[in-house]
Amino acid sequence: MIEYTDEQAAADVIAAQDSVAIVTAIRAIAESDRTQEEKDSLFRNEGHLVIKMAKDKFVAALSVAQKGVIDGFKL
């Protein structure tokens, strides 16, 4: 198994902010008004965050504010 390094975790935190922005933007749209593309994007980006939040090094690399936003999604 390949080791997940601190450097990878730091890079993933930066990349995950795109997912956070997408989830935030799409969740602001009423469910009944979301396009299929938006629904698909929300599903993918929430899934991405769930996978990353399962990695201890990723969570440790998050700031308190970043972790709070992701935790607030209640994924």
Protein backbone atom coordinates (compact mmCIF):
# COMPACT_ATOMS: atom_id res chain seq x y z
CA MET A 1 0.00 0.00 0.00
CA ILE A 2 1.27 3.45 -0.91
CA GLU A 3 1.81 5.78 2.03
CA TYR A 4 -0.28 8.96 2.15
CA THR A 5 2.25 11.67 2.96
CA ASP A 6 1.94 15.02 4.70
CA GLU A 7 2.80 16.67 1.38
CA GLN A 8 -0.04 14.85 -0.37
CA ALA A 9 -2.41 15.82 2.43
CA ALA A 10 -1.41 19.48 2.11
CA ALA A 11 -1.97 19.38 -1.67
CA ASP A 12 -5.32 17.63 -1.16
CA VAL A 13 -6.46 20.34 1.26
CA ILE A 14 -5.92 22.93 -1.47
CA ALA A 15 -7.75 20.80 -4.04
CA ALA A 16 -10.58 20.05 -1.63
CA GLN A 17 -11.41 23.74 -1.37
CA ASP A 18 -12.77 23.52 -4.92
CA SER A 19 -15.13 20.76 -3.75
CA VAL A 20 -16.13 22.85 -0.74
CA ALA A 21 -16.95 25.80 -3.00
CA ILE A 22 -18.97 23.62 -5.37
CA VAL A 23 -20.92 21.94 -2.55
CA THR A 24 -21.63 25.31 -0.94
CA ALA A 25 -22.83 26.85 -4.20
CA ILE A 26 -25.06 23.94 -5.23
CA ARG A 27 -26.56 23.49 -1.78
CA ALA A 28 -27.63 27.14 -1.95
CA ILE A 29 -29.90 26.19 -4.86
CA ALA A 30 -33.27 24.71 -3.91
CA GLU A 31 -33.24 20.96 -4.59
CA SER A 32 -36.19 21.26 -6.95
CA ASP A 33 -34.32 23.90 -9.00
CA ARG A 34 -31.06 21.97 -9.45
CA THR A 35 -30.17 20.74 -12.90
CA GLN A 36 -29.08 17.14 -13.41
CA GLU A 37 -25.53 18.39 -13.96
CA GLU A 38 -25.63 20.21 -10.61
CA LYS A 39 -27.00 17.11 -8.86
CA ASP A 40 -24.24 14.98 -10.38
CA SER A 41 -21.58 17.51 -9.44
CA LEU A 42 -22.88 17.71 -5.88
CA PHE A 43 -22.80 13.91 -5.58
CA ARG A 44 -19.20 13.71 -6.89
CA ASN A 45 -17.88 16.55 -4.76
CA GLU A 46 -19.57 15.39 -1.56
CA GLY A 47 -18.16 11.93 -2.23
CA HIS A 48 -14.69 13.39 -2.72
CA LEU A 49 -14.89 15.12 0.64
CA VAL A 50 -16.11 11.96 2.38
CA ILE A 51 -13.12 10.03 1.03
CA LYS A 52 -10.65 12.72 2.08
CA MET A 53 -12.18 13.15 5.55
CA ALA A 54 -11.52 9.44 6.17
CA LYS A 55 -7.77 10.15 5.97
CA ASP A 56 -6.31 11.23 9.30
CA LYS A 57 -3.45 13.15 7.70
CA PHE A 58 -5.88 15.07 5.52
CA VAL A 59 -8.02 16.05 8.51
CA ALA A 60 -4.90 17.04 10.46
CA ALA A 61 -3.81 19.30 7.59
CA LEU A 62 -7.10 21.22 7.60
CA SER A 63 -7.44 24.46 9.49
CA VAL A 64 -10.08 24.60 12.20
CA ALA A 65 -12.23 26.75 9.91
CA GLN A 66 -11.85 24.39 6.93
CA LYS A 67 -12.74 21.37 9.05
CA GLY A 68 -15.72 23.24 10.48
CA VAL A 69 -17.11 23.98 7.02
CA ILE A 70 -16.75 20.37 5.87
CA ASP A 71 -18.17 19.02 9.14
CA GLY A 72 -21.06 21.44 8.71
CA PHE A 73 -22.06 19.66 5.49
CA LYS A 74 -22.93 16.64 7.66
CA LEU A 75 -21.66 14.18 5.09
